[in-house]
C-alpha positions as a Python dict, from the first residue, in 0.01 Angstrom:
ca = {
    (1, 'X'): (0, 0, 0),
    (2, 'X'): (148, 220, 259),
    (3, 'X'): (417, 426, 303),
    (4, 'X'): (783, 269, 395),
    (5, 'X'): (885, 284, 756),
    (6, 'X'): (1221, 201, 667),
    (7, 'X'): (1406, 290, 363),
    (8, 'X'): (1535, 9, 57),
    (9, 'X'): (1836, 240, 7),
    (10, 'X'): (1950, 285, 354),
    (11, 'X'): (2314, 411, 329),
    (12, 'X'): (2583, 439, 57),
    (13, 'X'): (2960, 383, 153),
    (14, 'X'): (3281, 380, -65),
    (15, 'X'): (3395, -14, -104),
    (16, 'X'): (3708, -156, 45),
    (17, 'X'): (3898, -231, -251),
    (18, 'X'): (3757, 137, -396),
    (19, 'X'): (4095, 325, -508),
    (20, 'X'): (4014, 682, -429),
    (21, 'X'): (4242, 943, -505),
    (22, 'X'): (4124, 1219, -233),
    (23, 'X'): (4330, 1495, -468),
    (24, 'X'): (4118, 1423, -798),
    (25, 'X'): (3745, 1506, -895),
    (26, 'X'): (3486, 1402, -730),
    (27, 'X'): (3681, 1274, -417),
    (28, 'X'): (3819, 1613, -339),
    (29, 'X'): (3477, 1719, -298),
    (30, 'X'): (3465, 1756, 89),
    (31, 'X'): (3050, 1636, 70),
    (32, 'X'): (3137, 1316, -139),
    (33, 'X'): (3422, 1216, 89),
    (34, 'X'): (3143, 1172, 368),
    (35, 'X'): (2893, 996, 158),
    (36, 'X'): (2923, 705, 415),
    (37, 'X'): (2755, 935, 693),
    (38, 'X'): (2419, 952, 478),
    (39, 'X'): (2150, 788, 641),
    (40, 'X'): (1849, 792, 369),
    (41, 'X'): (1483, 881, 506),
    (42, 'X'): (1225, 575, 451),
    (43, 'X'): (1050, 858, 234),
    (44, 'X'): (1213, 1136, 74),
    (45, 'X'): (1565, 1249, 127),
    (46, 'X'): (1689, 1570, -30),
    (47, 'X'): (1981, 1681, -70),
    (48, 'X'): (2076, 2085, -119),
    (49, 'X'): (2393, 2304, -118),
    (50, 'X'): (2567, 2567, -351),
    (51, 'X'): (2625, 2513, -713),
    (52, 'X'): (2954, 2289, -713),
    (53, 'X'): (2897, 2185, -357),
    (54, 'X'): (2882, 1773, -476),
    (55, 'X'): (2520, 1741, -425),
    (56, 'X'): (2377, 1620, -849),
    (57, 'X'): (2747, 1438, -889),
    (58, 'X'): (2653, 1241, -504),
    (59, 'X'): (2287, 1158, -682),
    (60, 'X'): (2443, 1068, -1008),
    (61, 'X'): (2681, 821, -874),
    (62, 'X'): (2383, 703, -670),
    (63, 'X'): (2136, 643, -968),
    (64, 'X'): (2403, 457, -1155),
    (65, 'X'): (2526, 257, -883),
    (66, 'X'): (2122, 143, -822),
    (67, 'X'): (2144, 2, -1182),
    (68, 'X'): (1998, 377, -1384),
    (69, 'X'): (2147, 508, -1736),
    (70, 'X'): (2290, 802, -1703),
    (71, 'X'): (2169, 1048, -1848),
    (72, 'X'): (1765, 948, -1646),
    (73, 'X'): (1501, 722, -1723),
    (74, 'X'): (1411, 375, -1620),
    (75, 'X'): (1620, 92, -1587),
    (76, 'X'): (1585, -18, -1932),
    (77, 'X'): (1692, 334, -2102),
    (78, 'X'): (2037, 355, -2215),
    (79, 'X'): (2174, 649, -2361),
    (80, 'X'): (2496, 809, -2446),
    (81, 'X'): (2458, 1125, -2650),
    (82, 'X'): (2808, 1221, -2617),
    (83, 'X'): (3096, 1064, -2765),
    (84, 'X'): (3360, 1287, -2570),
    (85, 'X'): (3531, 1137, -2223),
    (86, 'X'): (3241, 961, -2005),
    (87, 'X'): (3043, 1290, -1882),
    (88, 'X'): (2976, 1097, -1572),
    (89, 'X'): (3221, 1069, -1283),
    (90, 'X'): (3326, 769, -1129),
    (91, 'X'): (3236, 771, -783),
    (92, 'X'): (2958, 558, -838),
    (93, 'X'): (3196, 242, -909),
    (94, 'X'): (3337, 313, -589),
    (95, 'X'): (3032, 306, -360),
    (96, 'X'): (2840, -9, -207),
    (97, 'X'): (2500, 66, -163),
    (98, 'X'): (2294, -61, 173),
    (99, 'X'): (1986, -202, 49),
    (100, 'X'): (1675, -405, 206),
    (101, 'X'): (1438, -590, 70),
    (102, 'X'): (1209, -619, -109),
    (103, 'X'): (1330, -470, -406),
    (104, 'X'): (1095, -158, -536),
    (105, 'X'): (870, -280, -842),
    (106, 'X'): (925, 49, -1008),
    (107, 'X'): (1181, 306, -1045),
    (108, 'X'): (1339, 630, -1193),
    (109, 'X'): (1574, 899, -1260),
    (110, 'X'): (1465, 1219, -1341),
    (111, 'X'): (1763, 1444, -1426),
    (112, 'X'): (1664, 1770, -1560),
    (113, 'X'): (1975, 1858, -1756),
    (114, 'X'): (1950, 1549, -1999),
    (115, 'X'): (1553, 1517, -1995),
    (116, 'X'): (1521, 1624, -2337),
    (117, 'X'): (1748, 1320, -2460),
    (118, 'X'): (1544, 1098, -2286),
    (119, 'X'): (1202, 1247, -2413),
    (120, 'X'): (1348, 1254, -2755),
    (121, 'X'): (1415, 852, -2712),
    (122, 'X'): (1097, 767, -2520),
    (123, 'X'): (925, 964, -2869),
    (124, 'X'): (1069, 749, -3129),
    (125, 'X'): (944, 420, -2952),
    (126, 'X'): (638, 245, -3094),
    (127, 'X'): (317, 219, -2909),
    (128, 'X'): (235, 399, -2550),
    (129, 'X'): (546, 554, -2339),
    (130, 'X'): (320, 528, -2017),
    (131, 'X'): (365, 868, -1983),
    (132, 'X'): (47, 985, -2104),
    (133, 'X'): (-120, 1056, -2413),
    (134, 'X'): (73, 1303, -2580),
    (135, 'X'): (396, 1279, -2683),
    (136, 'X'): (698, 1450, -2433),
    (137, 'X'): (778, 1658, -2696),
    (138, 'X'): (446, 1785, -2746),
    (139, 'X'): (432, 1968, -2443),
    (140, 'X'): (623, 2199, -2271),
    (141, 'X'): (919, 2143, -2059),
    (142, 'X'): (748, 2189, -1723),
    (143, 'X'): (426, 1962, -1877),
    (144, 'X'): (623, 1679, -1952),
    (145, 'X'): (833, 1715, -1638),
    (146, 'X'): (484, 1667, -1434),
    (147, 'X'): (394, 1389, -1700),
    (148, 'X'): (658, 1177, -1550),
    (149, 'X'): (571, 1217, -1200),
    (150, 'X'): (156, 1184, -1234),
    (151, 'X'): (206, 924, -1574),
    (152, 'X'): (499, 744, -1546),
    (153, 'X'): (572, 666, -1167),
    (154, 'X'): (365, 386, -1053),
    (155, 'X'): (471, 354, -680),
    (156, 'X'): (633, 125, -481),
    (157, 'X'): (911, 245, -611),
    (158, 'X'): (1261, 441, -559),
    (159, 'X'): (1357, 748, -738),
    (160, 'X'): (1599, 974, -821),
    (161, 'X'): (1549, 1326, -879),
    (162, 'X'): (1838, 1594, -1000),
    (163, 'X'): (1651, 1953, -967),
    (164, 'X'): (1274, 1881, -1083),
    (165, 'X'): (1189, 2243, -1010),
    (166, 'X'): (1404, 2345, -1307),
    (167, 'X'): (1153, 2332, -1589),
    (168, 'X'): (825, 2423, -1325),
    (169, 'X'): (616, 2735, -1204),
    (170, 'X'): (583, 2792, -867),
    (171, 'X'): (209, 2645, -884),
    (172, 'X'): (342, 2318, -1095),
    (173, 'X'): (637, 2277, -785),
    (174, 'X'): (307, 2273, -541),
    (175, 'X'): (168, 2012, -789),
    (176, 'X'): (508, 1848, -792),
    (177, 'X'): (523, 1851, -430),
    (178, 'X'): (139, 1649, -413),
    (179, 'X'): (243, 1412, -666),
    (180, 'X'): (578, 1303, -440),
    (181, 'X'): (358, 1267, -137),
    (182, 'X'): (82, 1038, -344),
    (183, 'X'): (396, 835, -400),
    (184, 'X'): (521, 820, -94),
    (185, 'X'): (205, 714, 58),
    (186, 'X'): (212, 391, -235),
    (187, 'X'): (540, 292, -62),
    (188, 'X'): (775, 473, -263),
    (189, 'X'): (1148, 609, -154),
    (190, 'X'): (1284, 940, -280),
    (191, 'X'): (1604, 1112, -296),
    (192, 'X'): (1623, 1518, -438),
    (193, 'X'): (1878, 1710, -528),
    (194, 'X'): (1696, 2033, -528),
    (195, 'X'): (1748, 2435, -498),
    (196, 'X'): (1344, 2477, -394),
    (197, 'X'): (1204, 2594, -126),
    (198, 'X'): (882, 2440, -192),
    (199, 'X'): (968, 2129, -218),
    (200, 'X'): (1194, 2165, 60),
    (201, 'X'): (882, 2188, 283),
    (202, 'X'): (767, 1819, 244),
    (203, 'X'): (693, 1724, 580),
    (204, 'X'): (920, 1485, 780),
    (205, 'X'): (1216, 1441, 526),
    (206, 'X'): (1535, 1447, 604),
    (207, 'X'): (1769, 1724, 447),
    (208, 'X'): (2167, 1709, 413),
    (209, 'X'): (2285, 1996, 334),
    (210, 'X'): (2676, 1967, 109),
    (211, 'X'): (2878, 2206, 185),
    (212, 'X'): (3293, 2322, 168),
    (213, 'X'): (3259, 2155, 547),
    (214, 'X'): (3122, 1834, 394),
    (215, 'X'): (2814, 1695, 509),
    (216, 'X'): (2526, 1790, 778),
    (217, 'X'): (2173, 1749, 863),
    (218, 'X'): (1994, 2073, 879),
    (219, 'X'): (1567, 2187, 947),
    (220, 'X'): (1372, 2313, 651),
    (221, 'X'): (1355, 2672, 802),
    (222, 'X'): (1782, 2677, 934),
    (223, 'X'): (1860, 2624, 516),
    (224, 'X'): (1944, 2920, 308),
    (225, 'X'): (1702, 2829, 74),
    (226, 'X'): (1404, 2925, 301),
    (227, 'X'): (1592, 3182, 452),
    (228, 'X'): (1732, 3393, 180),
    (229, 'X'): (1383, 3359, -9),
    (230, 'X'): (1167, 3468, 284),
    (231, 'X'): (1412, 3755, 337),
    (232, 'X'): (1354, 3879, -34),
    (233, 'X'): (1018, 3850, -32),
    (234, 'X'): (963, 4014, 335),
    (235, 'X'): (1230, 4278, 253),
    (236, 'X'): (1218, 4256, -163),
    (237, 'X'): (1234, 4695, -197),
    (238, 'X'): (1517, 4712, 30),
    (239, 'X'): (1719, 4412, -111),
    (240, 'X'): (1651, 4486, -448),
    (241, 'X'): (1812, 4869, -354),
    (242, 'X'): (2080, 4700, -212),
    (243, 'X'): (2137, 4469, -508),
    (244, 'X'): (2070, 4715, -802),
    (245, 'X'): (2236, 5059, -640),
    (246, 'X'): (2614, 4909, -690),
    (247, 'X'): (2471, 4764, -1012),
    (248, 'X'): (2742, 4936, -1315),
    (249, 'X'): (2556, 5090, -1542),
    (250, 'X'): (2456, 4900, -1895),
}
């Protein structure tokens, strides 16, 4: 099958009778108060700012709203390992999602902070997980990370990702990067919330960067994610001299 030319989850957009109080968390987040201005790419859509900038609460509410548990998985995992307040925000009861048919046969969300609950369920099922022959928790982070995207996803599909990169080398986040585009081209949607640079590079997607200015489009090369790291590495002596010199003693 091959890849979309138009997206199933074209655009999110808060609902009419949505009571949004623009003082409270999340809506004072300048980013989530222009989720309506996302357009999402037919293929892969990431999204990228600064830590706090909206960007993993944005995908959260997103997953959710598109039917996901959560703390990740399928459809059809449902977990809450926390009996505190609800650790999710609420902006996802507040959105109406722009979909098209047909609906994706398969679908996920990978969330890197609450994998390990998920693998820890998926474990104490009977009979295969369809995420390979070993059990998640026999492998290592970064192993079972890659087991969902080369075991588990099918294709034709949609799925949510919240920082994949966090649990892989550099060399898995290349073999991350070839198992999204094998996706893609079996007609499967993606959205990213993601701090690397190589997967940033995926040809043709669309970035939004979140920011304290709310929402923008920007090129793979104009983000500071391929700009501060190609700095570094072009200039690593004199920034690390820069960086370490001020440095207070241990």
């Amino acid at each position: 099958m091959p890849r979309r030319t138009q997206p199933h989850l074209l655009r999110a957009s808060f609902r009419p009778d949505a009571e949004i109080d623009e003082s409270a968390y999340p809506f004072n987040i300048p980013a989530v108060a222009e989720i309506g201005l996302i357009d999402f790419h037919p293929n892969v859509t990431f999204f990228v700012g600064e830590n706090g900038s909206g960007k993993s609460t944005v995908l959260e509410a997103l997953a959710v709203a598109m039917g996901f548990g959560a703390e990740g998985g399928t459809k059809s995992v449902r977990l809450q390992t926390t009996n505190d307040q609800p650790a999710i925000s609420p902006l996802h009861a507040s959105l109406r999602l722009a979909r098209v048919a047909p609906i994706p046969r398969d679908g996920y969300f990978l969330r890197a902070e609450s994998f390990f609950n998920v693998a820890t369920y998926m474990d104490g099922l009977p009979g295969p997980s369809g995420y390979g022959d070993r059990r998640l928790h026999g492998q290592s982070h970064g192993e079972s990370f890659m087991a969902v995207l080369t075991q588990k996803l099918q294709g034709n599909g949609i799925y949510f990702l919240d920082e994949p990169e966090a649990a892989l080398s550099p060399s898995r986040q290349l073999a991350a990067l070839h198992a999204i585009h094998q996706l893609v081209e079996s007609h499967s949607q993606f959205v990213i919330a993601t701090h690397s640079p190589i997967l940033l590079s995926y040809p043709h997607a669309r970035i939004i960067q979140f920011s304290a200015a709310g929402l923008s489009e920007v090129a793979f090369e104009d983000t500071e994610h391929f700009e501060i790291t190609r700095d570094f590495l072009n200039n690593y002596p004199r920034r690390l001299q820069q960086l370490l010199d001020d440095a207070p003693e241990a």
